[in-house]
Amino acid sequence: MPPLDKPGPRAVEERSFHGLAVSPGIAIGPIHVSDHFDAAVPDYRIAPEEIEAERARFAAAVAVSIKQIRKLKTKAQNLPDAAAEEMGYLLDAHLAMLSSSRLIRGVDRRIAEERRNAEAAVQAEIAEIGERFAGMRDAYLAARFDDIRVVGARLMRNLVKKPFEGFAMLREGTVILAEELTPADIALMDPRRVAGFATALGGAESHTAIMARALALPAVVGAVGLLAHAERRETAIVDGTAGTVIINPSAATIAEYRSRREELQRERRQLDKLRRLPALTRDGVEIGLQANLELPRELDQALAAGAAGLGLVRTEFLYMNRADLPGEDEQYATYRDLLVGMNGRPVTLRTLDIGGDKIAESLAEVSGAPGANPALGLRAIRLSLKERKLLDTQLAAMLRAAAHGPLRILLPMICTLSELRRVREALAQVARRLKRRGVAIADPLPPLGVMIEVPGAALAADALAAEADFFALGTNDLIQYTLAIDRGDEQVAHLYDPLHPAVLRLIQFAIEAAIRARIPISVCGEMGGDPRFSALLIGLGVRELSMAPSNIPRVKRRIRSLDTIAATRRARAIMDQWDSGRIAALLDDFNTLA
Ligand code: PEP
Ligand code: MG
């Protein structure tokens, strides 16, 4: 059986694509196209009573495929005229193949009559269509068969729903190109093998982008048209600083990018020298620079960057790429290792924040099918409070781990005081249960804090501050919800504006509420790791920032160059403005001066 899909027309000349620059750095290497279907095809017989369910499973995969192609089509409209037209025709052809075509009818029939599972039925149907086409020896028809195979591969991926397993087998320094990658896919990438990646879809603040920055993998997302011109083993350059992808680069282009890469490496070595220096402003105010952790393997990076603690551990990694749920002992061991690794420095563990663009297979059963608006649905703390076993298991593991060092518990997507109260009760109950079991736990119980990442929570920050032990400002979601911009959608990425006055007012309100209540507040959204915003956040009163370990040196350099009194004055001037352009100018001006 030949592979189900095949790359599009071979690009002989150098071709450039533009997308969103989401993770800085330059990758140069052989291409691996991740949207091919490489995994083994499951092949089994089904019982007569399973036929309907199997047909429904196939129909669901067809529906998802149609949705994906429509999304690509919308995106393709932004391409230059001829390319938009070409892509439009191609995608229309793919859509036609998914609606009552010979392929779909054939697969359906094989499920019902031959009682084969959907994947095997797709494979058999395509093999048969292929044999017919092979007999025709017509170049036009051969190209049509290529399209059928591409559609078949898409159906297969949507049926198997397996994360890309092939990453472990890649040659060192490979560049991955894909239509879309999930955070779980990135978690499987080994930076020793994967040099970087580029995708056709995805937004700059998506968790996929955050995961790429965490692993320091150069990445570009939203580069439409990319896959039609990529062939395995050809070379690609991903410039995650400029947002450019070059396929089949000339020798001169490769040489140019190599020298840029060396320049970036030199800059990084310079920044590394800051590691041992304190994060002190020019007027002697210490700013706590902590690390966000997506995966435990970043711990060494956090230590190497001189992190003062872990300001946000996204525990979602425990639930990714597996079919079962992590138990209390497994979670305890992971959390304990982080505390021991941080050697007395504080570790902030956030309870499960699944939903929106972070979907875990292992939770599909408990969380059910995503609603029409997953970002507004049963996610994060809402899911934990509904499925108390999820929450209790996490809290028990965290309480046990707290015996090994200063641990703080952070709750995602809090909207109301009652959610915080219910978790506090749950924490007390779990603590009592553990004590009855004779387990050593921290006394007093660890601090319980809330993410301020929903506009309603920011506006109710004074009430929340009265009962929360600390705040962590999640600017990624705060911007998404305040401006109604899906952080993972490249089509609205240009509207995602951290300097929108509405966003800044919510941030200011939350900071002032925390200061009045004398509770610590940190910024752990992506704004916290961007040196452009350091002066503004510090000027507004923040004294703790948490970010991807690779961002710490750059932010430290900015902090060491600024004066808090001047920053406070500039922040006040900025807060008097209502135009983001003017705000940006005032901030950028200040950044170049001080
Ligand atoms: C945020 O929303 O800013 C945040 C830190 O949480 P996450 O990015 O994990 O949603
Ligand atoms: Mg968030």
Coordinates of C-alpha atoms and ligand atoms in Angstrom, one line a residue:
M1 CA 0.0 0.0 0.0
P2 CA 1.6 3.3 -1.0
P3 CA 1.4 6.2 1.5
L4 CA -2.1 7.7 1.7
D5 CA -0.9 11.1 0.7
K6 CA 1.8 12.7 -1.3
P7 CA 3.2 16.2 -1.3
G8 CA 2.0 18.7 -3.8
P9 CA 3.9 19.9 -6.8
R10 CA 7.6 20.0 -6.3
A11 CA 9.0 23.5 -5.6
V12 CA 12.1 23.8 -7.6
E13 CA 12.9 27.3 -6.8
E14 CA 13.2 29.1 -3.4
R15 CA 9.8 30.1 -2.0
S16 CA 9.1 32.3 0.9
F17 CA 6.0 32.3 3.1
H18 CA 5.0 34.7 5.8
G19 CA 3.2 34.0 9.1
L20 CA 3.3 35.1 12.7
A21 CA 6.7 35.0 14.4
V22 CA 5.9 33.2 17.7
S23 CA 9.1 31.8 19.0
P24 CA 12.4 33.6 18.2
G25 CA 15.5 32.0 16.6
I26 CA 16.4 30.5 13.3
A27 CA 16.1 26.8 12.3
I28 CA 17.7 25.4 9.1
G29 CA 17.2 21.7 8.3
P30 CA 15.5 19.0 6.3
I31 CA 11.7 19.1 6.1
H32 CA 9.4 16.6 7.8
V33 CA 5.8 17.2 6.7
S34 CA 3.8 16.2 9.7
D35 CA 0.4 16.1 8.0
H36 CA 1.2 12.9 6.2
F37 CA -0.2 9.9 7.8
D38 CA 2.6 7.7 9.0
A39 CA 1.2 5.6 11.8
A40 CA 0.1 2.0 11.3
V41 CA -3.5 1.7 10.2
P42 CA -5.7 -0.1 12.7
D43 CA -7.5 -3.0 11.0
Y44 CA -10.2 -5.0 12.7
R45 CA -13.7 -6.5 12.3
I46 CA -16.6 -5.0 14.0
A47 CA -19.7 -6.8 15.4
P48 CA -23.1 -6.2 13.6
E49 CA -24.3 -4.1 16.6
E50 CA -21.3 -1.8 16.3
I51 CA -21.9 -0.9 12.7
E52 CA -24.0 2.2 13.4
A53 CA -21.5 3.5 16.0
E54 CA -18.7 3.0 13.5
R55 CA -20.6 4.8 10.7
A56 CA -21.2 7.7 13.1
R57 CA -17.5 7.8 14.0
F58 CA -16.7 8.0 10.4
A59 CA -19.3 10.7 9.8
A60 CA -17.8 12.7 12.7
A61 CA -14.3 12.4 11.1
V62 CA -15.8 13.6 7.8
A63 CA -17.4 16.6 9.5
V64 CA -14.2 17.6 11.3
S65 CA -12.3 17.3 8.0
I66 CA -14.8 19.6 6.3
K67 CA -14.5 22.1 9.1
Q68 CA -10.7 22.0 8.8
I69 CA -10.7 22.6 5.0
R70 CA -13.2 25.4 5.3
K71 CA -10.9 27.1 7.8
L72 CA -8.0 26.7 5.5
K73 CA -10.1 28.1 2.7
T74 CA -10.9 31.3 4.6
K75 CA -7.3 31.7 5.4
A76 CA -6.2 31.1 1.8
Q77 CA -8.3 34.1 0.7
N78 CA -5.5 36.4 2.1
L79 CA -3.0 34.9 -0.3
P80 CA -2.0 36.9 -3.4
D81 CA -4.7 36.6 -6.2
A82 CA -3.4 33.7 -8.3
A83 CA -2.3 31.7 -5.3
A84 CA -5.7 32.3 -3.6
E85 CA -7.5 31.1 -6.6
E86 CA -5.3 28.0 -7.0
M87 CA -5.7 27.1 -3.3
G88 CA -9.4 27.8 -3.5
Y89 CA -9.9 25.3 -6.4
L90 CA -7.8 22.7 -4.7
L91 CA -9.7 23.0 -1.4
D92 CA -13.1 23.0 -3.2
A93 CA -12.1 19.7 -4.8
H94 CA -11.2 18.3 -1.4
L95 CA -14.6 19.5 0.0
A96 CA -16.4 17.8 -2.9
M97 CA -14.6 14.6 -2.2
L98 CA -16.0 14.7 1.3
S99 CA -19.6 15.1 0.4
S100 CA -21.4 12.0 -0.8
S101 CA -18.5 11.1 -3.2
R102 CA -17.5 7.6 -4.3
L103 CA -14.8 7.6 -1.5
I104 CA -17.3 8.4 1.2
R105 CA -20.0 6.1 0.0
G106 CA -17.4 3.3 -0.5
V107 CA -16.1 3.6 3.0
D108 CA -19.6 3.7 4.4
R109 CA -20.5 0.6 2.5
R110 CA -17.4 -1.3 3.6
I111 CA -18.2 -0.5 7.2
A112 CA -21.8 -1.7 6.9
E113 CA -21.2 -4.7 4.6
E114 CA -17.7 -5.9 5.2
R115 CA -17.9 -4.9 8.9
R116 CA -14.5 -3.3 8.9
N117 CA -13.4 -0.5 11.1
A118 CA -13.5 3.0 9.5
E119 CA -9.7 3.3 9.2
A120 CA -9.3 0.0 7.4
A121 CA -12.3 0.9 5.2
V122 CA -10.7 4.2 4.2
Q123 CA -7.5 2.4 3.3
A124 CA -9.1 -0.3 1.3
E125 CA -11.3 2.1 -0.6
I126 CA -8.4 4.3 -1.5
A127 CA -6.3 1.3 -2.6
E128 CA -9.2 0.3 -4.9
I129 CA -9.7 3.7 -6.4
G130 CA -5.9 3.9 -6.9
E131 CA -5.8 0.7 -8.9
R132 CA -8.5 2.0 -11.3
F133 CA -6.6 5.3 -11.8
A134 CA -3.3 3.5 -12.3
G135 CA -4.8 1.7 -15.3
M136 CA -5.8 5.0 -17.0
R137 CA -2.3 6.5 -17.5
D138 CA -3.6 10.0 -17.6
A139 CA -1.6 12.9 -16.0
Y140 CA -4.7 14.8 -15.1
L141 CA -6.4 11.8 -13.5
A142 CA -3.1 11.0 -11.7
A143 CA -3.2 14.4 -10.1
R144 CA -6.8 13.8 -9.0
F145 CA -5.8 10.6 -7.3
D146 CA -3.2 12.6 -5.4
D147 CA -6.0 14.7 -4.1
I148 CA -8.0 11.7 -3.0
R149 CA -5.0 10.4 -1.1
V150 CA -4.5 13.7 0.6
V151 CA -8.1 13.7 1.6
G152 CA -7.8 10.1 2.8
A153 CA -4.8 11.0 5.0
R154 CA -6.8 13.8 6.5
L155 CA -9.7 11.4 7.3
M156 CA -7.3 8.9 8.8
R157 CA -5.7 11.5 11.0
N158 CA -9.1 12.6 12.3
L159 CA -10.1 9.0 12.9
V160 CA -7.0 7.9 14.6
K161 CA -6.6 11.2 16.6
K162 CA -3.1 10.1 17.6
P163 CA -0.6 12.8 18.3
F164 CA 2.3 12.6 15.9
E165 CA 4.4 9.8 17.0
G166 CA 6.9 10.0 14.3
F167 CA 8.9 12.8 16.0
A168 CA 11.1 10.4 17.9
M169 CA 12.4 8.9 14.6
L170 CA 13.4 12.2 13.0
R171 CA 16.9 13.1 11.8
E172 CA 18.7 15.6 14.0
G173 CA 17.9 19.2 13.1
T174 CA 14.6 18.5 11.3
V175 CA 12.2 21.3 10.5
I176 CA 8.6 20.2 11.0
L177 CA 5.9 21.7 8.7
A178 CA 2.2 21.0 9.5
E179 CA -1.2 22.3 9.0
E180 CA -1.8 22.7 12.7
L181 CA 0.0 21.4 15.8
T182 CA -1.4 21.1 19.3
P183 CA 0.5 21.8 22.5
A184 CA 0.5 18.0 23.0
D185 CA 2.3 17.5 19.7
I186 CA 5.0 20.1 20.7
A187 CA 5.4 18.4 24.0
L188 CA 6.6 15.3 22.0
M189 CA 9.3 17.2 20.2
D190 CA 12.8 16.7 21.3
P191 CA 14.8 19.9 20.7
R192 CA 17.9 17.8 19.9
R193 CA 16.0 16.4 16.9
V194 CA 13.6 19.1 16.0
A195 CA 15.2 22.4 15.0
G196 CA 11.9 24.3 14.7
F197 CA 8.5 24.2 13.1
A198 CA 6.0 26.1 11.0
T199 CA 2.3 25.7 10.6
A200 CA -0.4 27.0 8.3
L201 CA -2.9 27.7 11.1
G202 CA -2.6 29.0 14.7
G203 CA -2.4 32.3 16.6
A204 CA 0.5 34.0 18.4
E205 CA -0.8 33.5 21.9
S206 CA -2.0 30.0 21.5
H207 CA -0.7 27.3 23.9
T208 CA 1.1 25.8 20.9
A209 CA 3.1 29.1 20.6
I210 CA 3.7 29.2 24.3
M211 CA 5.0 25.6 24.3
A212 CA 7.4 26.5 21.4
R213 CA 8.8 29.4 23.4
A214 CA 9.1 27.2 26.4
L215 CA 11.3 24.7 24.5
A216 CA 13.1 27.6 22.7
L217 CA 12.1 26.1 19.3
P218 CA 12.1 28.7 16.5
A219 CA 8.5 28.7 15.2
V220 CA 6.2 30.5 12.7
V221 CA 2.4 29.9 12.7
G222 CA -0.3 31.0 10.3
A223 CA 1.9 30.6 7.2
V224 CA -0.8 29.6 4.7
G225 CA 0.1 27.9 1.5
L226 CA 3.2 26.3 3.1
L227 CA 2.3 22.7 2.6
A228 CA 1.5 22.7 -1.0
H229 CA 5.2 23.4 -1.7
A230 CA 7.0 21.3 0.8
E231 CA 8.6 18.1 0.1
R232 CA 10.2 15.7 2.6
R233 CA 14.0 16.0 2.9
E234 CA 14.1 19.3 1.1
T235 CA 15.6 22.1 3.2
A236 CA 13.5 24.7 5.0
I237 CA 14.5 27.8 7.0
V238 CA 12.2 28.9 9.8
D239 CA 12.9 32.4 11.0
G240 CA 10.9 32.6 14.2
T241 CA 12.0 36.2 14.8
A242 CA 10.8 37.6 11.5
G243 CA 7.9 35.2 10.8
T244 CA 9.4 33.9 7.6
V245 CA 9.6 30.4 6.2
I246 CA 11.8 29.6 3.2
I247 CA 11.5 26.3 1.3
N248 CA 14.3 25.1 -0.9
P249 CA 16.6 28.1 -0.1
S250 CA 19.5 28.8 -2.4
A251 CA 23.0 28.4 -1.1
A252 CA 23.3 32.2 -0.7
T253 CA 20.1 32.3 1.4
I254 CA 21.3 29.5 3.6
A255 CA 24.7 31.3 4.2
E256 CA 22.8 34.5 5.1
Y257 CA 20.6 32.8 7.6
R258 CA 23.5 30.9 9.1
S259 CA 25.3 34.1 9.8
R260 CA 22.1 35.6 11.3
R261 CA 21.8 32.5 13.5
E262 CA 25.4 33.0 14.7
E263 CA 24.6 36.6 15.5
L264 CA 21.7 35.5 17.7
Q265 CA 23.8 33.0 19.4
R266 CA 26.4 35.6 20.2
E267 CA 23.7 37.8 21.7
R268 CA 22.5 34.9 23.8
R269 CA 26.0 34.4 25.2
Q270 CA 26.1 38.0 26.1
L271 CA 22.8 37.8 27.9
D272 CA 23.9 34.6 29.7
K273 CA 26.5 36.8 31.5
L274 CA 23.6 38.4 33.4
R275 CA 22.7 35.1 35.0
R276 CA 24.5 35.8 38.3
L277 CA 23.5 39.5 38.6
P278 CA 20.5 40.4 40.6
A279 CA 17.3 41.7 39.0
L280 CA 17.7 45.1 40.6
T281 CA 16.4 48.4 39.1
R282 CA 18.8 51.3 38.9
D283 CA 17.2 52.7 42.1
G284 CA 17.7 49.4 43.9
V285 CA 14.3 47.8 43.8
E286 CA 14.4 44.0 43.5
I287 CA 12.1 42.4 41.0
G288 CA 11.4 38.7 41.4
L289 CA 11.9 36.9 38.1
Q290 CA 10.4 33.5 38.1
A291 CA 9.9 30.8 35.4
N292 CA 6.8 29.4 33.8
L293 CA 7.0 25.7 33.3
E294 CA 5.2 23.8 30.6
L295 CA 7.1 20.6 30.9
P296 CA 9.3 19.3 33.8
R297 CA 12.2 19.0 31.4
E298 CA 12.4 22.8 31.5
L299 CA 13.5 22.8 35.1
D300 CA 17.2 22.8 34.2
Q301 CA 16.6 25.7 31.9
A302 CA 14.8 27.6 34.7
L303 CA 17.7 27.0 37.0
A304 CA 20.3 27.9 34.4
A305 CA 18.5 31.2 33.7
G306 CA 18.7 32.0 37.5
A307 CA 14.9 31.9 38.1
A308 CA 13.9 33.0 41.6
G309 CA 11.2 30.3 41.7
L310 CA 8.5 28.8 39.5
G311 CA 5.8 31.4 39.1
L312 CA 3.5 29.2 37.1
V313 CA 3.6 25.4 36.6
R314 CA 1.0 24.5 34.0
T315 CA 0.1 21.0 35.2
E316 CA -1.7 20.1 31.9
F317 CA 1.4 18.3 30.7
L318 CA 0.5 15.5 33.1
Y319 CA -2.7 14.8 31.2
M320 CA -1.3 15.0 27.6
N321 CA -0.5 12.2 25.2
R322 CA -2.1 9.4 27.3
A323 CA -5.4 7.6 27.5
D324 CA -5.6 7.5 31.3
L325 CA -5.6 10.1 34.1
P326 CA -2.5 10.6 36.3
G327 CA -3.1 9.3 39.8
E328 CA -2.2 11.0 43.2
D329 CA 1.1 9.2 43.6
E330 CA 2.3 10.0 40.1
Q331 CA 1.4 13.7 40.5
Y332 CA 2.9 13.8 43.9
A333 CA 6.2 12.4 42.6
T334 CA 6.3 15.0 39.8
Y335 CA 5.5 18.0 42.1
R336 CA 8.0 16.8 44.7
D337 CA 10.7 16.6 42.1
L338 CA 10.0 20.2 41.1
L339 CA 10.2 21.4 44.7
V340 CA 13.4 19.4 45.4
G341 CA 14.9 20.7 42.1
M342 CA 14.1 24.3 43.0
N343 CA 15.9 23.8 46.3
G344 CA 14.0 26.1 48.6
R345 CA 12.7 28.5 46.0
P346 CA 8.9 28.9 45.7
V347 CA 7.0 26.7 43.3
T348 CA 3.5 27.8 42.2
L349 CA 1.4 24.8 40.9
R350 CA -1.7 25.7 39.0
T351 CA -4.6 23.2 39.0
L352 CA -5.7 21.7 35.7
D353 CA -6.5 24.3 33.1
I354 CA -7.9 22.2 30.3
G355 CA -10.3 23.5 27.7
G356 CA -10.2 26.1 24.9
D357 CA -7.2 25.2 22.8
K358 CA -5.8 22.8 25.4
I359 CA -7.6 19.6 24.9
A360 CA -6.4 16.3 26.5
E361 CA -7.4 13.0 25.1
S362 CA -7.4 11.5 28.6
L363 CA -10.0 14.0 29.7
A364 CA -12.3 13.6 26.7
E365 CA -14.7 11.4 28.7
V366 CA -15.0 13.6 31.8
S367 CA -15.1 16.9 29.9
G368 CA -17.4 15.6 27.2
A369 CA -17.6 17.1 23.7
P370 CA -16.4 20.7 23.5
G371 CA -19.3 23.2 23.3
A372 CA -19.7 25.7 20.5
N373 CA -17.4 28.1 22.5
P374 CA -14.9 26.0 24.3
A375 CA -13.0 29.0 25.6
L376 CA -16.3 30.0 27.4
G377 CA -17.3 26.5 28.4
L378 CA -16.6 23.8 30.9
R379 CA -12.9 24.4 31.4
A380 CA -10.3 25.0 34.0
I381 CA -11.6 25.5 37.5
R382 CA -15.2 24.9 36.3
L383 CA -14.3 21.4 35.2
S384 CA -12.3 20.7 38.4
L385 CA -15.2 21.8 40.6
K386 CA -17.6 19.7 38.6
E387 CA -15.4 16.6 38.6
R388 CA -14.3 16.8 42.2
K389 CA -12.2 13.7 41.9
L390 CA -9.9 15.5 39.4
L391 CA -9.6 18.4 41.9
D392 CA -9.2 16.3 45.0
T393 CA -6.5 14.1 43.4
Q394 CA -4.5 17.2 42.4
L395 CA -4.9 18.9 45.8
A396 CA -3.9 15.8 47.7
A397 CA -0.8 15.4 45.5
M398 CA 0.1 19.1 46.0
L399 CA -0.5 18.9 49.8
R400 CA 1.9 16.0 50.1
A401 CA 4.5 17.6 47.9
A402 CA 4.3 20.8 50.0
A403 CA 6.2 18.9 52.7
H404 CA 9.3 19.3 50.4
G405 CA 9.4 23.0 50.0
P406 CA 7.5 26.3 49.6
L407 CA 4.5 25.4 47.4
R408 CA 1.7 27.7 46.4
I409 CA -1.6 26.5 44.8
L410 CA -3.0 28.6 41.9
L411 CA -6.5 28.4 40.5
P412 CA -7.1 29.1 36.8
M413 CA -10.1 31.0 35.3
I414 CA -11.6 32.1 38.6
C415 CA -14.6 34.3 38.0
T416 CA -16.4 34.5 41.4
L417 CA -15.5 34.4 45.0
S418 CA -17.7 31.3 45.5
E419 CA -15.3 29.3 43.3
L420 CA -12.4 30.2 45.5
R421 CA -14.4 29.4 48.6
R422 CA -15.4 26.0 47.3
V423 CA -11.7 25.1 46.5
R424 CA -10.7 26.3 50.0
E425 CA -13.2 24.0 51.5
A426 CA -12.1 21.1 49.2
L427 CA -8.5 21.8 50.3
A428 CA -9.4 21.6 54.0
Q429 CA -11.3 18.4 53.4
V430 CA -8.5 16.8 51.5
A431 CA -6.1 17.9 54.2
R432 CA -8.2 16.2 56.9
R433 CA -8.4 13.0 54.8
L434 CA -4.7 12.9 54.4
K435 CA -4.1 13.5 58.1
R436 CA -6.4 10.6 58.9
R437 CA -4.3 8.5 56.5
G438 CA -1.3 9.5 58.6
V439 CA 0.3 11.4 55.7
A440 CA 2.6 14.3 56.5
I441 CA 1.3 17.5 55.0
A442 CA 2.3 21.2 55.2
D443 CA 1.0 23.1 58.3
P444 CA -0.3 25.7 57.8
L445 CA -1.8 24.8 54.4
P446 CA -0.1 26.3 51.4
P447 CA -1.2 29.7 50.1
L448 CA -4.1 29.5 47.7
G449 CA -4.1 32.1 44.9
V450 CA -6.2 32.9 41.9
M451 CA -5.4 33.8 38.3
I452 CA -6.8 37.1 37.3
E453 CA -7.5 36.3 33.6
V454 CA -11.2 36.9 33.2
P455 CA -12.4 40.6 33.0
G456 CA -15.0 39.8 35.6
A457 CA -12.4 38.7 38.0
A458 CA -10.3 41.8 37.4
L459 CA -13.3 44.0 38.1
A460 CA -14.0 42.0 41.2
A461 CA -10.4 42.0 42.2
D462 CA -11.0 43.9 45.5
A463 CA -13.5 41.2 46.6
L464 CA -11.2 38.4 45.5
A465 CA -8.2 40.0 47.2
A466 CA -10.0 39.9 50.5
E467 CA -9.9 36.1 50.5
A468 CA -7.1 35.0 48.0
D469 CA -3.6 34.6 49.3
F470 CA -2.1 35.9 46.1
F471 CA -2.9 36.9 42.5
A472 CA -1.3 35.9 39.2
L473 CA -2.2 38.0 36.3
G474 CA -2.9 35.9 33.2
T475 CA -2.7 38.5 30.5
N476 CA -3.1 36.0 27.7
D477 CA -6.7 35.2 28.5
L478 CA -7.4 38.6 30.0
I479 CA -6.7 40.1 26.6
Q480 CA -8.6 37.4 24.8
Y481 CA -11.7 37.8 26.8
T482 CA -11.6 41.6 27.1
L483 CA -11.2 42.2 23.4
A484 CA -13.1 39.1 22.3
I485 CA -10.1 37.9 20.3
D486 CA -9.5 34.2 20.1
R487 CA -5.8 34.0 21.1
G488 CA -5.3 30.9 18.8
D489 CA -6.9 32.4 15.7
E490 CA -4.4 33.9 13.2
Q491 CA -7.1 35.8 11.4
V492 CA -7.7 38.1 14.3
A493 CA -4.1 38.0 15.7
H494 CA -3.6 41.7 14.5
L495 CA -6.3 42.8 16.9
Y496 CA -4.8 41.2 19.9
D497 CA -3.5 44.3 21.7
P498 CA -1.9 44.2 25.1
L499 CA -1.9 48.0 25.2
H500 CA -5.6 48.4 24.6
P501 CA -6.7 50.9 27.3
A502 CA -9.4 48.5 28.5
V503 CA -6.8 45.8 29.1
L504 CA -4.5 48.2 30.9
R505 CA -7.3 49.5 33.2
L506 CA -8.2 45.9 34.2
I507 CA -4.6 45.2 35.0
Q508 CA -4.2 48.4 37.0
F509 CA -7.4 47.7 38.9
A510 CA -6.2 44.2 39.9
I511 CA -2.7 45.4 40.9
E512 CA -4.1 48.2 43.1
A513 CA -6.6 45.8 44.7
A514 CA -3.7 43.4 45.5
I515 CA -1.5 46.2 46.9
R516 CA -4.4 47.5 49.1
A517 CA -5.0 44.0 50.4
R518 CA -1.2 43.5 50.9
I519 CA -1.2 40.2 48.9
P520 CA 1.5 39.4 46.4
I521 CA 0.7 39.8 42.7
S522 CA 2.7 38.6 39.8
V523 CA 2.3 38.7 36.0
C524 CA 2.6 35.2 34.4
G525 CA 1.0 35.8 31.0
E526 CA 3.2 36.5 28.0
M527 CA 3.3 40.2 28.8
G528 CA 5.4 39.4 31.8
G529 CA 8.1 37.9 29.7
D530 CA 8.3 40.7 27.1
P531 CA 10.9 43.4 28.0
R532 CA 8.8 45.9 26.1
F533 CA 6.2 45.8 28.9
S534 CA 8.5 45.5 31.9
A535 CA 8.6 49.3 32.7
L536 CA 4.9 49.7 32.4
L537 CA 4.1 46.7 34.7
I538 CA 6.7 47.8 37.2
G539 CA 5.4 51.4 37.0
L540 CA 1.9 50.1 37.8
G541 CA 3.3 48.4 40.9
V542 CA 4.2 44.8 39.9
R543 CA 7.3 43.4 41.7
E544 CA 7.1 39.8 40.4
L545 CA 7.2 38.5 36.8
S546 CA 7.0 35.0 35.6
M547 CA 8.0 33.9 32.1
A548 CA 9.5 31.2 29.9
P549 CA 13.0 30.6 31.2
S550 CA 14.5 31.8 27.9
N551 CA 13.0 35.2 28.4
I552 CA 14.5 35.8 31.9
P553 CA 17.9 37.3 30.7
R554 CA 16.3 39.8 28.3
V555 CA 13.8 41.0 30.9
K556 CA 16.5 41.2 33.5
R557 CA 18.6 43.4 31.2
R558 CA 15.6 45.7 30.9
I559 CA 15.0 45.8 34.6
R560 CA 18.6 46.7 35.4
S561 CA 18.3 49.6 33.0
L562 CA 15.2 51.2 34.5
D563 CA 14.3 53.5 37.4
T564 CA 11.1 52.7 39.2
I565 CA 10.2 56.3 39.9
A566 CA 10.5 57.3 36.2
A567 CA 8.6 54.1 35.3
T568 CA 5.8 55.0 37.7
R569 CA 5.6 58.5 36.3
R570 CA 5.5 57.1 32.7
A571 CA 2.8 54.5 33.7
R572 CA 0.7 57.3 35.1
A573 CA 1.0 59.2 31.9
I574 CA 0.1 56.1 29.9
M575 CA -3.0 55.4 32.0
D576 CA -4.3 58.9 31.2
Q577 CA -4.5 58.0 27.5
W578 CA -7.3 56.2 25.6
D579 CA -5.6 55.6 22.3
S580 CA -3.4 52.5 22.0
G581 CA -1.3 54.1 19.3
R582 CA -0.4 56.9 21.7
I583 CA 0.1 54.5 24.5
A584 CA 2.5 52.4 22.4
A585 CA 4.4 55.6 21.4
L586 CA 4.7 56.7 25.1
L587 CA 5.9 53.3 26.1
D588 CA 8.4 52.7 23.2
D589 CA 9.7 56.2 23.7
F590 CA 10.4 55.5 27.4
N591 CA 12.0 52.2 26.5
T592 CA 14.5 53.8 24.2
L593 CA 15.3 56.6 26.7
A594 CA 15.7 54.6 29.9
Ligands
PEP1 C1 -2.8 33.5 30.8 O1 -3.9 33.3 30.4 O2 -2.2 34.6 30.7 C2 -2.0 32.4 31.4 C3 -0.9 32.6 32.0 O3 -2.6 31.1 31.4 P1 -2.5 30.2 30.1 O4 -1.7 30.9 29.1 O5 -2.0 28.9 30.5 O6 -4.0 30.2 29.7
MG2 MG -5.0 31.5 31.0

